[in-house]
């Protein structure tokens, strides 16, 4: 967005993409992704803060990110983070559910290592065979972990493709 050499059409696309990502974070309330966006924004402010003309744009981006953070960090989320920070036993609050999903998806990958269970079939296969008895959530679209979701649905073949795409994107950006 800040680079003068960047084509104006690509800058517009980058701004629209950033708005869509921010809106998605508000809807999904993904604490980890929002924290990463906030961290990246602060890093961008320090990086681009050396150029006085770009400081205003970086500050506006920070304000938008903080607004998003405030909208996502509701009292329920703040209480949840406080319990985690105090090392309180969170099993009675349902925090162990994600661990059950990860265990089930890992077992699914071990049984179907090459091609997985098929893209989009996670919930059905998880409910039929891999859901631990202690787990309570039946409607899961994925494993709540990008790598485990890829391994369980697409196996080694799909995960290699997915990781190759990630490496390519990171090389392109950096």
mmCIF file of N, CA, C and O in Angstrom, residues 102-165:
data_model
loop_
_atom_site.group_PDB
_atom_site.id
_atom_site.type_symbol
_atom_site.label_atom_id
_atom_site.label_comp_id
_atom_site.label_asym_id
_atom_site.label_seq_id
_atom_site.Cartn_x
_atom_site.Cartn_y
_atom_site.Cartn_z
ATOM 1 N N UNK A 102 -8.319 -31.762 17.798
ATOM 2 C CA UNK A 102 -6.968 -32.005 17.287
ATOM 3 C C UNK A 102 -6.599 -33.478 17.379
ATOM 4 O O UNK A 102 -5.999 -34.034 16.454
ATOM 5 N N UNK A 103 -6.959 -34.127 18.490
ATOM 6 C CA UNK A 103 -6.678 -35.559 18.627
ATOM 7 C C UNK A 103 -7.419 -36.352 17.555
ATOM 8 O O UNK A 103 -6.847 -37.244 16.923
ATOM 9 N N UNK A 104 -8.684 -36.035 17.375
ATOM 10 C CA UNK A 104 -9.473 -36.732 16.365
ATOM 11 C C UNK A 104 -8.935 -36.519 14.963
ATOM 12 O O UNK A 104 -8.853 -37.460 14.164
ATOM 13 N N UNK A 105 -8.531 -35.293 14.644
ATOM 14 C CA UNK A 105 -8.017 -35.032 13.303
ATOM 15 C C UNK A 105 -6.654 -35.703 13.097
ATOM 16 O O UNK A 105 -6.351 -36.153 11.993
ATOM 17 N N UNK A 106 -5.830 -35.767 14.142
ATOM 18 C CA UNK A 106 -4.548 -36.468 14.019
ATOM 19 C C UNK A 106 -4.780 -37.961 13.782
ATOM 20 O O UNK A 106 -4.113 -38.573 12.941
ATOM 21 N N UNK A 107 -5.729 -38.543 14.506
ATOM 22 C CA UNK A 107 -6.059 -39.956 14.303
ATOM 23 C C UNK A 107 -6.622 -40.178 12.905
ATOM 24 O O UNK A 107 -6.353 -41.207 12.272
ATOM 25 N N UNK A 108 -7.391 -39.237 12.424
ATOM 26 C CA UNK A 108 -7.933 -39.319 11.072
ATOM 27 C C UNK A 108 -6.792 -39.318 10.055
ATOM 28 O O UNK A 108 -6.790 -40.121 9.107
ATOM 29 N N UNK A 109 -5.813 -38.454 10.253
ATOM 30 C CA UNK A 109 -4.665 -38.402 9.355
ATOM 31 C C UNK A 109 -3.880 -39.710 9.403
ATOM 32 O O UNK A 109 -3.431 -40.212 8.363
ATOM 33 N N UNK A 110 -3.702 -40.287 10.601
ATOM 34 C CA UNK A 110 -2.954 -41.541 10.713
ATOM 35 C C UNK A 110 -3.650 -42.674 9.956
ATOM 36 O O UNK A 110 -2.984 -43.544 9.407
ATOM 37 N N UNK A 111 -4.986 -42.653 9.910
ATOM 38 C CA UNK A 111 -5.715 -43.697 9.187
ATOM 39 C C UNK A 111 -5.768 -43.436 7.681
ATOM 40 O O UNK A 111 -5.907 -44.374 6.896
ATOM 41 N N UNK A 112 -5.720 -42.173 7.267
ATOM 42 C CA UNK A 112 -5.795 -41.805 5.846
ATOM 43 C C UNK A 112 -4.623 -40.869 5.511
ATOM 44 O O UNK A 112 -4.825 -39.698 5.205
ATOM 45 N N UNK A 113 -3.383 -41.378 5.550
ATOM 46 C CA UNK A 113 -2.224 -40.484 5.442
ATOM 47 C C UNK A 113 -1.956 -39.927 4.041
ATOM 48 O O UNK A 113 -1.440 -38.823 3.917
ATOM 49 N N UNK A 114 -2.296 -40.646 2.993
ATOM 50 C CA UNK A 114 -1.911 -40.218 1.647
ATOM 51 C C UNK A 114 -2.837 -39.130 1.097
ATOM 52 O O UNK A 114 -2.396 -38.049 0.727
ATOM 53 N N UNK A 115 -4.144 -39.402 1.037
ATOM 54 C CA UNK A 115 -5.093 -38.471 0.428
ATOM 55 C C UNK A 115 -6.099 -37.891 1.416
ATOM 56 O O UNK A 115 -6.952 -37.093 1.038
ATOM 57 N N UNK A 116 -6.041 -38.284 2.675
ATOM 58 C CA UNK A 116 -6.973 -37.771 3.667
ATOM 59 C C UNK A 116 -8.385 -38.317 3.461
ATOM 60 O O UNK A 116 -8.602 -39.258 2.701
ATOM 61 N N UNK A 117 -9.339 -37.702 4.134
ATOM 62 C CA UNK A 117 -10.730 -38.162 4.049
ATOM 63 C C UNK A 117 -11.508 -37.437 2.966
ATOM 64 O O UNK A 117 -12.672 -37.721 2.738
ATOM 65 N N UNK A 118 -10.876 -36.501 2.306
ATOM 66 C CA UNK A 118 -11.533 -35.754 1.240
ATOM 67 C C UNK A 118 -11.882 -34.350 1.706
ATOM 68 O O UNK A 118 -12.337 -34.145 2.827
ATOM 69 N N UNK A 119 -11.674 -33.408 0.813
ATOM 70 C CA UNK A 119 -11.908 -32.008 1.150
ATOM 71 C C UNK A 119 -13.382 -31.786 1.483
ATOM 72 O O UNK A 119 -14.273 -32.170 0.737
ATOM 73 N N UNK A 120 -13.629 -31.198 2.640
ATOM 74 C CA UNK A 120 -14.997 -30.903 3.070
ATOM 75 C C UNK A 120 -15.679 -32.041 3.810
ATOM 76 O O UNK A 120 -16.831 -31.906 4.223
ATOM 77 N N UNK A 121 -15.006 -33.159 3.995
ATOM 78 C CA UNK A 121 -15.602 -34.313 4.661
ATOM 79 C C UNK A 121 -15.214 -34.428 6.130
ATOM 80 O O UNK A 121 -15.547 -35.416 6.772
ATOM 81 N N UNK A 122 -14.519 -33.452 6.666
ATOM 82 C CA UNK A 122 -14.004 -33.549 8.028
ATOM 83 C C UNK A 122 -15.115 -33.825 9.036
ATOM 84 O O UNK A 122 -15.028 -34.762 9.832
ATOM 85 N N UNK A 123 -16.149 -33.013 9.047
ATOM 86 C CA UNK A 123 -17.185 -33.118 10.074
ATOM 87 C C UNK A 123 -17.877 -34.479 10.057
ATOM 88 O O UNK A 123 -18.078 -35.101 11.103
ATOM 89 N N UNK A 124 -18.227 -34.953 8.888
ATOM 90 C CA UNK A 124 -18.913 -36.235 8.792
ATOM 91 C C UNK A 124 -18.051 -37.377 9.322
ATOM 92 O O UNK A 124 -18.490 -38.178 10.142
ATOM 93 N N UNK A 125 -16.798 -37.438 8.879
ATOM 94 C CA UNK A 125 -15.904 -38.521 9.294
ATOM 95 C C UNK A 125 -15.557 -38.383 10.775
ATOM 96 O O UNK A 125 -15.508 -39.372 11.508
ATOM 97 N N UNK A 126 -15.360 -37.158 11.232
ATOM 98 C CA UNK A 126 -15.051 -36.913 12.642
ATOM 99 C C UNK A 126 -16.191 -37.405 13.525
ATOM 100 O O UNK A 126 -15.971 -38.103 14.513
ATOM 101 N N UNK A 127 -17.418 -37.069 13.180
ATOM 102 C CA UNK A 127 -18.579 -37.487 13.980
ATOM 103 C C UNK A 127 -18.780 -38.996 13.955
ATOM 104 O O UNK A 127 -19.165 -39.601 14.959
ATOM 105 N N UNK A 128 -18.530 -39.609 12.807
ATOM 106 C CA UNK A 128 -18.765 -41.052 12.679
ATOM 107 C C UNK A 128 -17.758 -41.895 13.456
ATOM 108 O O UNK A 128 -18.124 -42.902 14.047
ATOM 109 N N UNK A 129 -16.486 -41.502 13.433
ATOM 110 C CA UNK A 129 -15.473 -42.419 13.942
ATOM 111 C C UNK A 129 -14.445 -41.804 14.888
ATOM 112 O O UNK A 129 -13.913 -42.504 15.749
ATOM 113 N N UNK A 130 -14.144 -40.527 14.770
ATOM 114 C CA UNK A 130 -12.985 -39.967 15.453
ATOM 115 C C UNK A 130 -13.301 -39.012 16.598
ATOM 116 O O UNK A 130 -12.387 -38.529 17.251
ATOM 117 N N UNK A 131 -14.536 -38.754 16.855
ATOM 118 C CA UNK A 131 -14.893 -37.822 17.920
ATOM 119 C C UNK A 131 -14.761 -38.511 19.270
ATOM 120 O O UNK A 131 -15.429 -39.505 19.534
ATOM 121 N N UNK A 132 -13.902 -37.994 20.172
ATOM 122 C CA UNK A 132 -13.777 -38.603 21.503
ATOM 123 C C UNK A 132 -15.091 -38.486 22.284
ATOM 124 O O UNK A 132 -15.891 -37.580 22.054
ATOM 125 N N UNK A 133 -15.302 -39.398 23.206
ATOM 126 C CA UNK A 133 -16.540 -39.413 23.986
ATOM 127 C C UNK A 133 -16.702 -38.149 24.823
ATOM 128 O O UNK A 133 -17.818 -37.718 25.081
ATOM 129 N N UNK A 134 -15.584 -37.540 25.243
ATOM 130 C CA UNK A 134 -15.645 -36.341 26.080
ATOM 131 C C UNK A 134 -16.014 -35.094 25.296
ATOM 132 O O UNK A 134 -16.435 -34.097 25.865
ATOM 133 N N UNK A 135 -15.845 -35.127 23.973
ATOM 134 C CA UNK A 135 -16.116 -33.962 23.134
ATOM 135 C C UNK A 135 -17.612 -33.703 23.056
ATOM 136 O O UNK A 135 -18.423 -34.626 23.107
ATOM 137 N N UNK A 136 -17.977 -32.437 22.920
ATOM 138 C CA UNK A 136 -19.391 -32.074 22.898
ATOM 139 C C UNK A 136 -19.817 -31.382 21.614
ATOM 140 O O UNK A 136 -21.001 -31.297 21.332
ATOM 141 N N UNK A 137 -18.891 -30.885 20.824
ATOM 142 C CA UNK A 137 -19.236 -30.133 19.619
ATOM 143 C C UNK A 137 -19.349 -31.070 18.419
ATOM 144 O O UNK A 137 -18.406 -31.762 18.075
ATOM 145 N N UNK A 138 -20.530 -31.043 17.770
ATOM 146 C CA UNK A 138 -20.786 -31.944 16.645
ATOM 147 C C UNK A 138 -20.666 -31.248 15.297
ATOM 148 O O UNK A 138 -20.451 -31.879 14.296
ATOM 149 N N UNK A 139 -20.832 -29.951 15.249
ATOM 150 C CA UNK A 139 -20.838 -29.228 13.973
ATOM 151 C C UNK A 139 -19.514 -28.506 13.778
ATOM 152 O O UNK A 139 -19.391 -27.327 14.076
ATOM 153 N N UNK A 140 -18.543 -29.206 13.275
ATOM 154 C CA UNK A 140 -17.216 -28.630 13.069
ATOM 155 C C UNK A 140 -16.874 -28.623 11.582
ATOM 156 O O UNK A 140 -16.820 -29.677 10.958
ATOM 157 N N UNK A 141 -16.637 -27.461 11.006
ATOM 158 C CA UNK A 141 -16.294 -27.425 9.585
ATOM 159 C C UNK A 141 -14.856 -27.855 9.309
ATOM 160 O O UNK A 141 -14.525 -28.257 8.206
ATOM 161 N N UNK A 142 -13.982 -27.761 10.331
ATOM 162 C CA UNK A 142 -12.571 -28.103 10.150
ATOM 163 C C UNK A 142 -11.961 -28.403 11.516
ATOM 164 O O UNK A 142 -12.641 -28.361 12.528
ATOM 165 N N UNK A 143 -10.681 -28.665 11.533
ATOM 166 C CA UNK A 143 -9.989 -29.114 12.750
ATOM 167 C C UNK A 143 -9.521 -27.986 13.653
ATOM 168 O O UNK A 143 -8.864 -28.234 14.648
ATOM 169 N N UNK A 144 -9.813 -26.748 13.331
ATOM 170 C CA UNK A 144 -9.374 -25.591 14.117
ATOM 171 C C UNK A 144 -7.857 -25.520 14.238
ATOM 172 O O UNK A 144 -7.331 -25.082 15.256
ATOM 173 N N UNK A 145 -7.195 -25.991 13.218
ATOM 174 C CA UNK A 145 -5.749 -25.911 13.094
ATOM 175 C C UNK A 145 -5.475 -26.115 11.609
ATOM 176 O O UNK A 145 -5.849 -27.147 11.043
ATOM 177 N N UNK A 146 -4.853 -25.154 10.974
ATOM 178 C CA UNK A 146 -4.703 -25.181 9.526
ATOM 179 C C UNK A 146 -3.951 -26.417 9.049
ATOM 180 O O UNK A 146 -4.375 -27.083 8.094
ATOM 181 N N UNK A 147 -2.864 -26.757 9.709
ATOM 182 C CA UNK A 147 -2.064 -27.904 9.272
ATOM 183 C C UNK A 147 -2.827 -29.211 9.507
ATOM 184 O O UNK A 147 -2.884 -30.075 8.625
ATOM 185 N N UNK A 148 -3.420 -29.364 10.694
ATOM 186 C CA UNK A 148 -4.184 -30.584 10.958
ATOM 187 C C UNK A 148 -5.404 -30.694 10.043
ATOM 188 O O UNK A 148 -5.762 -31.797 9.620
ATOM 189 N N UNK A 149 -6.032 -29.578 9.743
ATOM 190 C CA UNK A 149 -7.170 -29.609 8.817
ATOM 191 C C UNK A 149 -6.718 -30.084 7.445
ATOM 192 O O UNK A 149 -7.374 -30.928 6.819
ATOM 193 N N UNK A 150 -5.583 -29.579 6.985
ATOM 194 C CA UNK A 150 -5.060 -29.999 5.691
ATOM 195 C C UNK A 150 -4.650 -31.468 5.701
ATOM 196 O O UNK A 150 -4.961 -32.216 4.780
ATOM 197 N N UNK A 151 -3.959 -31.886 6.761
ATOM 198 C CA UNK A 151 -3.530 -33.286 6.850
ATOM 199 C C UNK A 151 -4.720 -34.235 6.894
ATOM 200 O O UNK A 151 -4.717 -35.272 6.222
ATOM 201 N N UNK A 152 -5.741 -33.914 7.678
ATOM 202 C CA UNK A 152 -6.863 -34.839 7.821
ATOM 203 C C UNK A 152 -7.744 -34.875 6.579
ATOM 204 O O UNK A 152 -8.261 -35.930 6.224
ATOM 205 N N UNK A 153 -7.918 -33.741 5.892
ATOM 206 C CA UNK A 153 -8.807 -33.727 4.723
ATOM 207 C C UNK A 153 -8.104 -34.082 3.421
ATOM 208 O O UNK A 153 -8.702 -34.711 2.554
ATOM 209 N N UNK A 154 -6.854 -33.650 3.258
ATOM 210 C CA UNK A 154 -6.179 -33.873 1.977
ATOM 211 C C UNK A 154 -4.929 -34.732 2.085
ATOM 212 O O UNK A 154 -4.282 -35.004 1.070
ATOM 213 N N UNK A 155 -4.564 -35.163 3.283
ATOM 214 C CA UNK A 155 -3.422 -36.043 3.466
ATOM 215 C C UNK A 155 -2.100 -35.365 3.147
ATOM 216 O O UNK A 155 -2.007 -34.147 3.031
ATOM 217 N N UNK A 156 -1.085 -36.192 2.994
ATOM 218 C CA UNK A 156 0.254 -35.690 2.683
ATOM 219 C C UNK A 156 0.269 -34.979 1.332
ATOM 220 O O UNK A 156 0.884 -33.925 1.189
ATOM 221 N N UNK A 157 -0.430 -35.527 0.358
ATOM 222 C CA UNK A 157 -0.422 -34.953 -0.987
ATOM 223 C C UNK A 157 -0.946 -33.527 -0.973
ATOM 224 O O UNK A 157 -0.308 -32.593 -1.475
ATOM 225 N N UNK A 158 -2.116 -33.327 -0.393
ATOM 226 C CA UNK A 158 -2.694 -31.985 -0.342
ATOM 227 C C UNK A 158 -1.922 -31.040 0.554
ATOM 228 O O UNK A 158 -1.799 -29.850 0.258
ATOM 229 N N UNK A 159 -1.376 -31.546 1.640
ATOM 230 C CA UNK A 159 -0.629 -30.693 2.562
ATOM 231 C C UNK A 159 0.673 -30.218 1.940
ATOM 232 O O UNK A 159 1.079 -29.074 2.145
ATOM 233 N N UNK A 160 1.321 -31.066 1.162
ATOM 234 C CA UNK A 160 2.529 -30.628 0.455
ATOM 235 C C UNK A 160 2.176 -29.504 -0.515
ATOM 236 O O UNK A 160 2.883 -28.488 -0.598
ATOM 237 N N UNK A 161 1.082 -29.647 -1.224
ATOM 238 C CA UNK A 161 0.637 -28.572 -2.120
ATOM 239 C C UNK A 161 0.310 -27.300 -1.361
ATOM 240 O O UNK A 161 0.675 -26.196 -1.780
ATOM 241 N N UNK A 162 -0.375 -27.433 -0.238
ATOM 242 C CA UNK A 162 -0.741 -26.289 0.582
ATOM 243 C C UNK A 162 0.504 -25.575 1.118
ATOM 244 O O UNK A 162 0.619 -24.354 1.037
ATOM 245 N N UNK A 163 1.448 -26.344 1.646
ATOM 246 C CA UNK A 163 2.675 -25.750 2.179
ATOM 247 C C UNK A 163 3.524 -25.123 1.076
ATOM 248 O O UNK A 163 4.162 -24.082 1.280
ATOM 249 N N UNK A 164 3.511 -25.729 -0.106
ATOM 250 C CA UNK A 164 4.223 -25.151 -1.247
ATOM 251 C C UNK A 164 3.626 -23.799 -1.609
ATOM 252 O O UNK A 164 4.355 -22.831 -1.874
ATOM 253 N N UNK A 165 2.310 -23.713 -1.603
ATOM 254 C CA UNK A 165 1.634 -22.445 -1.872
ATOM 255 C C UNK A 165 2.013 -21.392 -0.823
ATOM 256 O O UNK A 165 2.306 -20.242 -1.162
#
